[in-house]
GROMACS .gro file of C-alpha atoms in nm:
model
  479
    1MET     CA    1  24.943   5.483  30.673
    2GLY     CA    2  24.813   5.354  30.336
    3ASP     CA    3  24.464   5.485  30.411
    4GLN     CA    4  24.609   5.827  30.493
    5MET     CA    5  24.797   5.837  30.159
    6LYS     CA    6  24.480   5.748  29.972
    7ASN     CA    7  24.295   6.028  30.151
    8HIS     CA    8  24.568   6.281  30.059
    9ARG     CA    9  24.564   6.170  29.692
   10GLY     CA   10  24.189   6.215  29.684
   11ILE     CA   11  24.215   6.568  29.817
   12VAL     CA   12  24.488   6.655  29.564
   13LEU     CA   13  24.286   6.519  29.274
   14VAL     CA   14  23.982   6.720  29.380
   15PHE     CA   15  24.183   7.040  29.329
   16LEU     CA   16  24.410   6.929  29.045
   17ILE     CA   17  24.148   6.808  28.795
   18PRO     CA   18  23.961   7.145  28.776
   19LEU     CA   19  24.294   7.328  28.733
   20LEU     CA   20  24.393   7.101  28.446
   21LEU     CA   21  24.054   7.151  28.282
   22ILE     CA   22  24.080   7.532  28.307
   23SER     CA   23  24.433   7.525  28.161
   24PHE     CA   24  24.315   7.314  27.869
   25LEU     CA   25  24.028   7.553  27.790
   26VAL     CA   26  24.261   7.855  27.801
   27TYR     CA   27  24.503   7.681  27.565
   28VAL     CA   28  24.248   7.582  27.301
   29ASN     CA   29  24.098   7.932  27.298
   30LYS     CA   30  24.432   8.111  27.268
   31PRO     CA   31  24.451   8.327  26.951
   32PRO     CA   32  24.692   8.196  26.685
   33GLN     CA   33  25.036   8.357  26.670
   34PRO     CA   34  25.199   8.456  26.341
   35GLN     CA   35  25.456   8.216  26.208
   36ALA     CA   36  25.813   8.330  26.192
   37SER     CA   37  25.973   8.337  25.850
   38SER     CA   38  26.334   8.366  25.751
   39SER     CA   39  26.244   8.629  25.494
   40SER     CA   40  26.015   8.839  25.712
   41SER     CA   41  26.109   9.146  25.910
   42PRO     CA   42  25.941   9.431  26.095
   43SER     CA   43  25.755   9.643  25.842
   44LYS     CA   44  25.935   9.955  25.736
   45SER     CA   45  25.681  10.213  25.626
   46LEU     CA   46  25.819  10.476  25.394
   47LYS     CA   47  25.617  10.722  25.194
   48ILE     CA   48  25.776  10.888  24.893
   49PHE     CA   49  25.689  11.052  24.568
   50SER     CA   50  25.544  10.865  24.273
   51ILE     CA   51  25.741  10.842  23.949
   52ASN     CA   52  25.420  10.835  23.744
   53ALA     CA   53  25.490  11.111  23.494
   54HIS     CA   54  25.140  11.095  23.349
   55ARG     CA   55  24.991  11.245  23.664
   56LYS     CA   56  25.067  11.558  23.859
   57LEU     CA   57  25.296  11.497  24.153
   58SER     CA   58  25.006  11.500  24.397
   59ARG     CA   59  25.026  11.162  24.560
   60THR     CA   60  25.255  10.976  24.791
   61LEU     CA   61  25.336  10.611  24.815
   62HIS     CA   62  25.345  10.402  25.132
   63ILE     CA   63  25.643  10.173  25.114
   64SER     CA   64  25.652   9.860  25.325
   65SER     CA   65  25.875   9.557  25.317
   66PRO     CA   66  25.923   9.427  24.962
   67SER     CA   67  25.767   9.109  24.832
   68PHE     CA   68  25.995   8.812  24.775
   69SER     CA   69  25.963   8.498  24.572
   70SER     CA   70  25.954   8.177  24.771
   71ASN     CA   71  26.312   8.088  24.681
   72SER     CA   72  26.475   8.429  24.726
   73SER     CA   73  26.566   8.643  25.024
   74SER     CA   74  26.615   8.959  24.819
   75THR     CA   75  26.455   9.156  24.540
   76TYR     CA   76  26.606   9.354  24.253
   77ALA     CA   77  26.513   9.672  24.068
   78VAL     CA   78  26.649   9.796  23.733
   79ILE     CA   79  26.633  10.171  23.673
   80PHE     CA   80  26.744  10.347  23.353
   81ASP     CA   81  26.839  10.713  23.382
   82ALA     CA   82  26.794  10.854  23.032
   83GLY     CA   83  26.958  11.194  23.072
   84SER     CA   84  27.044  11.462  22.819
   85SER     CA   85  27.416  11.381  22.819
   86GLY     CA   86  27.389  11.001  22.826
   87SER     CA   87  27.196  10.693  22.936
   88ARG     CA   88  27.277  10.497  23.250
   89VAL     CA   89  27.150  10.180  23.413
   90HIS     CA   90  27.142  10.109  23.785
   91VAL     CA   91  27.065   9.768  23.931
   92TYR     CA   92  26.985   9.754  24.303
   93ASN     CA   93  26.929   9.459  24.534
   94PHE     CA   94  26.732   9.498  24.859
   95ASP     CA   95  26.670   9.279  25.161
   96SER     CA   96  26.340   9.266  25.348
   97ASN     CA   97  26.435   9.575  25.553
   98LEU     CA   98  26.494   9.778  25.236
   99ASP     CA   99  26.867   9.774  25.304
  100LEU     CA  100  27.097   9.740  25.005
  101LEU     CA  101  27.262   9.409  24.927
  102PRO     CA  102  27.553   9.349  24.686
  103VAL     CA  103  27.502   9.309  24.314
  104GLY     CA  104  27.799   9.097  24.219
  105ASP     CA  105  28.110   9.245  24.379
  106GLU     CA  106  27.960   9.593  24.425
  107LEU     CA  107  27.661   9.737  24.607
  108GLU     CA  108  27.502   9.833  24.275
  109LEU     CA  109  27.556   9.773  23.907
  110PHE     CA  110  27.619  10.102  23.726
  111GLU     CA  111  27.700  10.142  23.357
  112GLN     CA  112  27.655  10.427  23.112
  113VAL     CA  113  27.665  10.507  22.741
  114LYS     CA  114  27.677  10.829  22.541
  115PRO     CA  115  27.505  11.010  22.379
  116GLY     CA  116  27.161  11.036  22.540
  117LEU     CA  117  26.827  10.939  22.386
  118SER     CA  118  26.754  11.297  22.279
  119SER     CA  119  27.051  11.282  22.041
  120TYR     CA  120  26.856  11.029  21.831
  121ALA     CA  121  26.562  11.259  21.758
  122ASP     CA  122  26.579  11.166  21.388
  123ASN     CA  123  26.595  10.790  21.448
  124VAL     CA  124  26.378  10.663  21.733
  125THR     CA  125  26.474  10.300  21.665
  126ALA     CA  126  26.842  10.384  21.710
  127ALA     CA  127  26.751  10.566  22.032
  128ALA     CA  128  26.596  10.254  22.180
  129GLU     CA  129  26.875  10.029  22.052
  130SER     CA  130  27.133  10.247  22.228
  131LEU     CA  131  27.009  10.088  22.552
  132ILE     CA  132  27.066   9.726  22.444
  133GLY     CA  133  27.414   9.699  22.593
  134LEU     CA  134  27.294   9.840  22.925
  135LEU     CA  135  26.994   9.607  22.925
  136GLU     CA  136  27.214   9.303  22.865
  137SER     CA  137  27.438   9.403  23.157
  138ALA     CA  138  27.134   9.438  23.382
  139GLU     CA  139  27.000   9.098  23.276
  140ALA     CA  140  27.334   8.938  23.354
  141ALA     CA  141  27.339   9.098  23.700
  142VAL     CA  142  26.994   8.975  23.806
  143PRO     CA  143  26.949   8.599  23.866
  144GLU     CA  144  26.752   8.459  23.573
  145GLU     CA  145  26.483   8.308  23.793
  146LEU     CA  146  26.409   8.657  23.931
  147HIS     CA  147  26.379   8.838  23.596
  148SER     CA  148  26.000   8.816  23.578
  149SER     CA  149  25.960   8.963  23.928
  150THR     CA  150  26.220   9.239  23.885
  151PRO     CA  151  26.068   9.578  23.800
  152VAL     CA  152  26.233   9.784  23.528
  153ARG     CA  153  26.185  10.157  23.481
  154VAL     CA  154  26.313  10.416  23.236
  155GLY     CA  155  26.306  10.774  23.359
  156ALA     CA  156  26.389  11.024  23.086
  157THR     CA  157  26.498  11.361  23.221
  158ALA     CA  158  26.549  11.709  23.078
  159GLY     CA  159  26.687  11.612  22.738
  160LEU     CA  160  26.362  11.457  22.618
  161ARG     CA  161  26.156  11.739  22.770
  162PHE     CA  162  26.309  11.976  22.516
  163LEU     CA  163  26.224  11.776  22.204
  164SER     CA  164  25.952  11.922  21.986
  165GLY     CA  165  25.627  11.762  21.879
  166ASN     CA  166  25.575  11.394  21.948
  167THR     CA  167  25.941  11.301  21.919
  168SER     CA  168  25.993  11.231  22.289
  169GLU     CA  169  25.687  11.004  22.306
  170GLU     CA  170  25.795  10.823  21.990
  171ILE     CA  171  26.134  10.753  22.146
  172LEU     CA  172  25.974  10.631  22.466
  173GLU     CA  173  25.739  10.404  22.272
  174ALA     CA  174  26.038  10.254  22.090
  175VAL     CA  175  26.203  10.192  22.428
  176ARG     CA  176  25.887  10.024  22.559
  177ASP     CA  177  25.879   9.797  22.256
  178LEU     CA  178  26.245   9.710  22.304
  179LEU     CA  179  26.192   9.611  22.666
  180LYS     CA  180  25.884   9.404  22.583
  181GLN     CA  181  26.057   9.219  22.300
  182ARG     CA  182  26.404   9.167  22.444
  183SER     CA  183  26.357   9.143  22.820
  184ASP     CA  184  26.169   8.933  23.075
  185PHE     CA  185  26.183   9.207  23.337
  186LYS     CA  186  25.855   9.322  23.491
  187LEU     CA  187  25.738   9.624  23.289
  188GLU     CA  188  25.444   9.827  23.418
  189SER     CA  189  25.238  10.032  23.173
  190ASP     CA  190  25.375  10.363  23.304
  191ALA     CA  191  25.731  10.248  23.373
  192VAL     CA  192  25.880  10.428  23.071
  193ALA     CA  193  25.814  10.800  23.092
  194VAL     CA  194  25.958  11.149  23.099
  195LEU     CA  195  26.044  11.214  23.462
  196ASP     CA  196  25.913  11.543  23.592
  197GLY     CA  197  26.191  11.765  23.725
  198ILE     CA  198  26.028  11.792  24.066
  199GLN     CA  199  26.007  11.414  24.087
  200GLU     CA  200  26.373  11.395  23.993
  201GLY     CA  201  26.471  11.637  24.269
  202SER     CA  202  26.248  11.464  24.523
  203TYR     CA  203  26.387  11.120  24.441
  204LEU     CA  204  26.742  11.251  24.468
  205TRP     CA  205  26.676  11.404  24.810
  206VAL     CA  206  26.541  11.068  24.928
  207SER     CA  207  26.838  10.883  24.774
  208ILE     CA  208  27.105  11.100  24.935
  209ASN     CA  209  26.946  11.107  25.279
  210TYR     CA  210  26.883  10.730  25.259
  211LEU     CA  211  27.252  10.665  25.187
  212LEU     CA  212  27.358  10.899  25.468
  213GLY     CA  213  27.123  10.728  25.714
  214ASN     CA  214  26.924  11.046  25.775
  215LEU     CA  215  26.572  10.925  25.700
  216GLY     CA  216  26.373  10.913  26.024
  217LYS     CA  217  26.574  11.195  26.183
  218GLU     CA  218  26.440  11.546  26.242
  219TYR     CA  219  26.469  11.774  25.941
  220PRO     CA  220  26.771  11.977  26.071
  221SER     CA  221  26.970  11.652  26.053
  222THR     CA  222  26.898  11.604  25.683
  223VAL     CA  223  27.098  11.752  25.396
  224GLY     CA  224  26.985  11.960  25.100
  225ILE     CA  225  27.075  11.881  24.741
  226VAL     CA  226  27.157  12.071  24.424
  227ASP     CA  227  27.184  11.859  24.111
  228LEU     CA  228  27.319  12.016  23.793
  229GLY     CA  229  27.226  11.802  23.496
  230GLY     CA  230  27.258  11.879  23.129
  231GLY     CA  231  26.913  12.025  23.073
  232SER     CA  232  26.793  12.125  23.419
  233VAL     CA  233  26.906  12.194  23.773
  234GLN     CA  234  26.717  12.085  24.085
  235MET     CA  235  26.729  12.211  24.440
  236ALA     CA  236  26.561  12.032  24.732
  237TYR     CA  237  26.585  12.064  25.108
  238ALA     CA  238  26.364  12.013  25.413
  239ILE     CA  239  26.206  12.310  25.590
  240SER     CA  240  26.013  12.349  25.915
  241GLU     CA  241  25.640  12.285  25.948
  242THR     CA  242  25.589  12.655  26.019
  243ALA     CA  243  25.769  12.750  25.697
  244TYR     CA  244  25.556  12.495  25.512
  245GLU     CA  245  25.233  12.645  25.649
  246ASN     CA  246  25.344  12.993  25.541
  247ALA     CA  247  25.486  12.889  25.203
  248PRO     CA  248  25.358  13.088  24.904
  249THR     CA  249  25.169  12.921  24.623
  250PRO     CA  250  25.294  12.987  24.268
  251SER     CA  251  25.042  13.121  24.020
  252VAL     CA  252  25.124  12.833  23.784
  253GLY     CA  253  25.298  12.500  23.819
  254GLU     CA  254  25.362  12.271  24.113
  255LYS     CA  255  25.354  12.378  24.476
  256TYR     CA  256  25.692  12.472  24.616
  257VAL     CA  257  25.670  12.246  24.921
  258LYS     CA  258  25.568  11.880  24.947
  259HIS     CA  259  25.456  11.718  25.271
  260THR     CA  260  25.581  11.363  25.291
  261TYR     CA  261  25.632  11.091  25.550
  262LEU     CA  262  25.955  10.893  25.557
  263ASN     CA  263  26.060  10.629  25.805
  264GLY     CA  264  25.830  10.752  26.081
  265THR     CA  265  25.899  11.123  26.035
  266ASP     CA  266  25.710  11.406  25.866
  267TYR     CA  267  25.914  11.611  25.622
  268TYR     CA  268  25.825  11.933  25.443
  269LEU     CA  269  26.036  11.930  25.131
  270TYR     CA  270  26.104  12.243  24.930
  271VAL     CA  271  26.185  12.128  24.579
  272HIS     CA  272  26.211  12.317  24.253
  273SER     CA  273  26.336  12.219  23.911
  274TYR     CA  274  26.473  12.482  23.674
  275LEU     CA  275  26.425  12.353  23.322
  276GLY     CA  276  26.667  12.508  23.077
  277TYR     CA  277  26.931  12.581  23.340
  278GLY     CA  278  27.131  12.259  23.329
  279LEU     CA  279  27.490  12.306  23.216
  280LEU     CA  280  27.443  12.211  22.850
  281ALA     CA  281  27.123  12.414  22.824
  282ALA     CA  282  27.291  12.706  23.001
  283ARG     CA  283  27.562  12.721  22.735
  284ALA     CA  284  27.285  12.784  22.484
  285GLY     CA  285  27.129  13.039  22.717
  286LEU     CA  286  27.450  13.237  22.763
  287LEU     CA  287  27.532  13.226  22.391
  288ASN     CA  288  27.179  13.342  22.315
  289VAL     CA  289  27.240  13.653  22.526
  290THR     CA  290  27.536  13.761  22.313
  291GLY     CA  291  27.377  13.648  21.986
  292ASP     CA  292  27.587  13.712  21.677
  293SER     CA  293  27.837  13.918  21.874
  294GLY     CA  294  28.149  13.758  22.012
  295SER     CA  295  28.102  13.600  22.354
  296PRO     CA  296  28.321  13.700  22.651
  297CYS     CA  297  28.261  13.350  22.787
  298ILE     CA  298  28.431  13.164  22.499
  299LEU     CA  299  28.808  13.116  22.514
  300GLY     CA  300  28.999  13.365  22.303
  301GLY     CA  301  29.076  13.253  21.949
  302TYR     CA  302  28.786  13.010  21.919
  303ASN     CA  303  28.547  13.046  21.627
  304GLY     CA  304  28.270  12.790  21.617
  305SER     CA  305  27.907  12.709  21.685
  306TYR     CA  306  27.715  12.524  21.952
  307VAL     CA  307  27.413  12.304  21.883
  308TYR     CA  308  27.161  12.233  22.156
  309SER     CA  309  26.816  12.080  22.114
  310GLY     CA  310  26.838  12.121  21.739
  311ILE     CA  311  26.922  12.493  21.750
  312THR     CA  312  27.259  12.633  21.646
  313TYR     CA  313  27.418  12.918  21.845
  314ASN     CA  314  27.716  13.135  21.758
  315ALA     CA  315  28.008  13.031  21.979
  316THR     CA  316  28.275  13.272  21.861
  317ALA     CA  317  28.501  13.442  22.113
  318SER     CA  318  28.498  13.819  22.145
  319SER     CA  319  28.791  14.003  21.988
  320SER     CA  320  28.940  14.071  22.331
  321GLY     CA  321  28.908  13.709  22.442
  322SER     CA  322  28.722  13.572  22.742
  323SER     CA  323  28.667  13.779  23.055
  324ILE     CA  324  28.537  13.654  23.388
  325ASP     CA  325  28.377  13.987  23.477
  326GLU     CA  326  28.201  14.028  23.143
  327CYS     CA  327  28.099  13.663  23.141
  328LYS     CA  328  27.942  13.704  23.487
  329LYS     CA  329  27.722  13.979  23.346
  330VAL     CA  330  27.611  13.749  23.066
  331ALA     CA  331  27.545  13.466  23.312
  332ASP     CA  332  27.331  13.688  23.534
  333LYS     CA  333  27.123  13.792  23.233
  334ALA     CA  334  27.075  13.430  23.131
  335LEU     CA  335  26.977  13.344  23.489
  336ARG     CA  336  26.731  13.636  23.495
  337ILE     CA  337  26.869  13.751  23.828
  338SER     CA  338  26.697  14.088  23.798
  339ASP     CA  339  26.347  13.944  23.739
  340THR     CA  340  26.083  14.081  23.974
  341CYS     CA  341  26.049  13.883  24.296
  342THR     CA  342  25.695  13.881  24.434
  343TYR     CA  343  25.803  13.687  24.745
  344LEU     CA  344  26.018  13.780  25.042
  345ASN     CA  345  26.318  13.603  24.888
  346CYS     CA  346  26.383  13.454  24.544
  347THR     CA  347  26.650  13.250  24.374
  348PHE     CA  348  26.638  13.354  24.007
  349GLY     CA  349  26.368  13.400  23.749
  350GLY     CA  350  26.126  13.516  24.021
  351VAL     CA  351  26.119  13.174  24.192
  352TRP     CA  352  26.069  13.154  24.570
  353ASN     CA  353  26.383  13.026  24.741
  354GLY     CA  354  26.216  12.814  25.010
  355GLY     CA  355  26.311  13.048  25.292
  356GLY     CA  356  26.653  12.897  25.358
  357GLY     CA  357  26.723  12.774  25.711
  358VAL     CA  358  26.911  12.479  25.854
  359GLY     CA  359  26.778  12.237  25.593
  360GLU     CA  360  26.974  12.428  25.329
  361SER     CA  361  27.285  12.491  25.536
  362ASN     CA  362  27.436  12.150  25.458
  363LEU     CA  363  27.426  12.114  25.080
  364TYR     CA  364  27.532  11.813  24.875
  365VAL     CA  365  27.600  11.924  24.519
  366GLY     CA  366  27.631  11.680  24.234
  367SER     CA  367  27.655  11.586  23.868
  368PHE     CA  368  27.829  11.852  23.653
  369PHE     CA  369  27.947  12.041  23.963
  370PHE     CA  370  28.163  11.746  24.064
  371ASP     CA  371  28.266  11.664  23.708
  372LYS     CA  372  28.394  12.014  23.625
  373ALA     CA  373  28.569  12.050  23.960
  374ALA     CA  374  28.752  11.724  23.892
  375GLN     CA  375  28.834  11.817  23.531
  376VAL     CA  376  29.000  12.147  23.626
  377GLY     CA  377  29.170  11.992  23.926
  378PHE     CA  378  29.047  12.156  24.245
  379VAL     CA  379  28.909  11.821  24.358
  380ASN     CA  380  29.074  11.486  24.299
  381SER     CA  381  28.904  11.298  24.017
  382SER     CA  382  28.962  10.969  24.200
  383ASP     CA  383  28.771  11.087  24.506
  384HIS     CA  384  28.404  11.005  24.540
  385ILE     CA  385  28.319  11.304  24.757
  386ALA     CA  386  28.495  11.630  24.842
  387LYS     CA  387  28.447  11.946  25.044
  388ALA     CA  388  28.460  12.269  24.846
  389TYR     CA  389  28.332  12.627  24.832
  390PRO     CA  390  28.154  12.827  24.561
  391SER     CA  391  28.460  13.051  24.555
  392ASP     CA  392  28.661  12.754  24.424
  393PHE     CA  393  28.463  12.774  24.101
  394GLU     CA  394  28.534  13.147  24.078
  395ALA     CA  395  28.907  13.095  24.135
  396ALA     CA  396  28.916  12.826  23.868
  397ALA     CA  397  28.718  13.050  23.632
  398LYS     CA  398  28.970  13.335  23.669
  399ILE     CA  399  29.246  13.107  23.542
  400ALA     CA  400  29.033  12.952  23.270
  401CYS     CA  401  28.908  13.282  23.132
  402GLN     CA  402  29.266  13.405  23.089
  403THR     CA  403  29.356  13.101  22.878
  404LYS     CA  404  29.367  13.109  22.498
  405VAL     CA  405  29.202  12.824  22.316
  406LYS     CA  406  29.534  12.725  22.154
  407ASP     CA  407  29.681  12.662  22.500
  408ALA     CA  408  29.372  12.518  22.664
  409THR     CA  409  29.420  12.154  22.570
  410SER     CA  410  29.759  12.138  22.740
  411VAL     CA  411  29.637  12.334  23.043
  412TYR     CA  412  29.318  12.126  23.077
  413PRO     CA  413  29.391  11.781  22.934
  414ASN     CA  414  29.088  11.630  23.108
  415VAL     CA  415  28.831  11.890  23.008
  416ILE     CA  416  28.566  11.798  22.753
  417ASP     CA  417  28.453  12.085  22.524
  418VAL     CA  418  28.748  12.295  22.634
  419PRO     CA  419  28.645  12.617  22.449
  420TYR     CA  420  28.353  12.641  22.696
  421ILE     CA  421  28.552  12.595  23.017
  422CYS     CA  422  28.539  12.966  23.110
  423LEU     CA  423  28.164  12.974  23.043
  424ASP     CA  424  28.099  12.655  23.241
  425LEU     CA  425  28.289  12.762  23.552
  426VAL     CA  426  28.149  13.115  23.554
  427TYR     CA  427  27.798  12.980  23.516
  428GLN     CA  428  27.844  12.733  23.800
  429TYR     CA  429  27.972  13.005  24.032
  430SER     CA  430  27.695  13.246  23.931
  431LEU     CA  431  27.431  12.975  23.974
  432LEU     CA  432  27.543  12.896  24.328
  433VAL     CA  433  27.607  13.252  24.448
  434ASP     CA  434  27.388  13.486  24.241
  435GLY     CA  435  27.120  13.229  24.165
  436PHE     CA  436  27.080  13.022  24.481
  437GLY     CA  437  27.217  13.290  24.711
  438LEU     CA  438  27.499  13.093  24.872
  439ASP     CA  439  27.783  13.276  25.039
  440PRO     CA  440  28.102  13.226  24.834
  441SER     CA  441  28.269  13.089  25.149
  442GLN     CA  442  27.990  12.845  25.244
  443GLU     CA  443  28.120  12.490  25.258
  444ILE     CA  444  27.944  12.252  25.020
  445THR     CA  445  27.992  11.882  24.956
  446LEU     CA  446  28.065  11.785  24.598
  447MET     CA  447  27.945  11.430  24.543
  448LYS     CA  448  27.988  11.162  24.283
  449GLN     CA  449  27.925  10.861  24.504
  450LEU     CA  450  27.836  10.817  24.870
  451LYS     CA  451  27.962  10.547  25.102
  452TYR     CA  452  27.700  10.298  25.221
  453GLN     CA  453  27.827  10.025  25.450
  454ASP     CA  454  28.165   9.945  25.293
  455SER     CA  455  28.081  10.030  24.931
  456TRP     CA  456  28.033  10.338  24.716
  457VAL     CA  457  27.694  10.405  24.556
  458GLU     CA  458  27.617  10.656  24.278
  459ALA     CA  459  27.459  10.971  24.421
  460VAL     CA  460  27.162  10.991  24.184
  461TRP     CA  461  26.781  10.992  24.187
  462THR     CA  462  26.746  10.633  24.067
  463LEU     CA  463  26.780  10.483  24.415
  464GLY     CA  464  26.467  10.666  24.534
  465SER     CA  465  26.280  10.533  24.232
  466ALA     CA  466  26.408  10.181  24.296
  467ILE     CA  467  26.282  10.188  24.655
  468GLU     CA  468  25.939  10.282  24.527
  469ALA     CA  469  25.947  10.022  24.250
  470ILE     CA  470  26.002   9.727  24.482
  471SER     CA  471  25.747   9.836  24.739
  472SER     CA  472  25.489   9.565  24.801
  473SER     CA  473  25.195   9.782  24.902
  474SER     CA  474  25.088  10.135  24.822
  475SER     CA  475  24.816  10.383  24.888
  476THR     CA  476  24.757  10.731  24.759
  477ALA     CA  477  24.685  11.056  24.932
  478ASP     CA  478  24.688  11.421  24.841
  479LEU     CA  479  24.993  11.610  24.949
   0.00000   0.00000   0.00000
């Protein structure tokens, strides 16, 4: 029996030893596997527009997972929005999937001051110093050990575009110096610049669709945007690839449609910025139409002047008071509705309208549209978002234009610059209906903030810029 066991063991060893040797060779030649890390995640590849205002908007940026310091699981970005009506700071915090994380008790830090940088055209030092309070708030929101790795950007919008000579660049240089001297944030050489209107519109489209969770979906599932600032108005929405291929090319300026890649999906984004057609600039435009004559857009009994971009305009009411019908005529002239259209369809001023379609059917409309609607009361000022119709602005304008200036303060206790309330509402209605061609009964979404997870986030372009700023790798390509 013992001899038989020895014979069996010998047979087993004859087969077992080669098998063990083969297994060992396979193991030592196995390629190394990547190590898991608590701060790593599947790469998210986004491609959006560059903020670099010193170049034409002709490149895109691949966005992958952000870089993190060894002792942090998140990264911050500080973005200043230097608009014509005021300056604002936004501080965002992202995880490795580019999802937003809280900043303190909220999902972002947002603060603002008035007036805007362009109001300090005669004192560039004071312009820069107007940002100190916002900068200090941002520094307090970002952990001190992350200051040196936190990018900071200042995007100046339409207000600075209007300044003459070198004034805008002198203001920006003063802001650069302020950030270098007073802050440890990471400041790139081109991080303080005048933001091109098309970039602004593109960033906003990305921001809104990011917050709504639309990026990566087919273009009919995205929403379009209209953003009425003080100096300019932007429209952006996604169109089909066929519409992109057949899109006209303007004789001057940027192309109407940008091809971009976001979250695994190709988008063809119609975007146009109308400089000089923001609400504050439009007041000047409408008053310029009537000149020294009384304006049918100014509340009856008002006799004053309006200053915009250093130019003074007569803002005296006509002898018969304000009139919605007469003011509409003035607004259409200021919008250049009757300009020759060399395309199949135009908005105003001879600009191609993008062709319309499903990408435009669901519009999110922001900034002064929401503010004025809240001030006159057809949306609740405490709401962050509201459904409305262009006709709501017309209905509000009918009431406003029948109001005398002596009664206006009691009728509209929340309205700023109350003598212009008829003008503002008429212009907003005319812009939507006569300018952008919306049906008066088309439902639109007025937005101030959008809900993301369980928090409310400002519906502005800065989020798109922040996503780009914290991207860890980039490459360029022609659009």
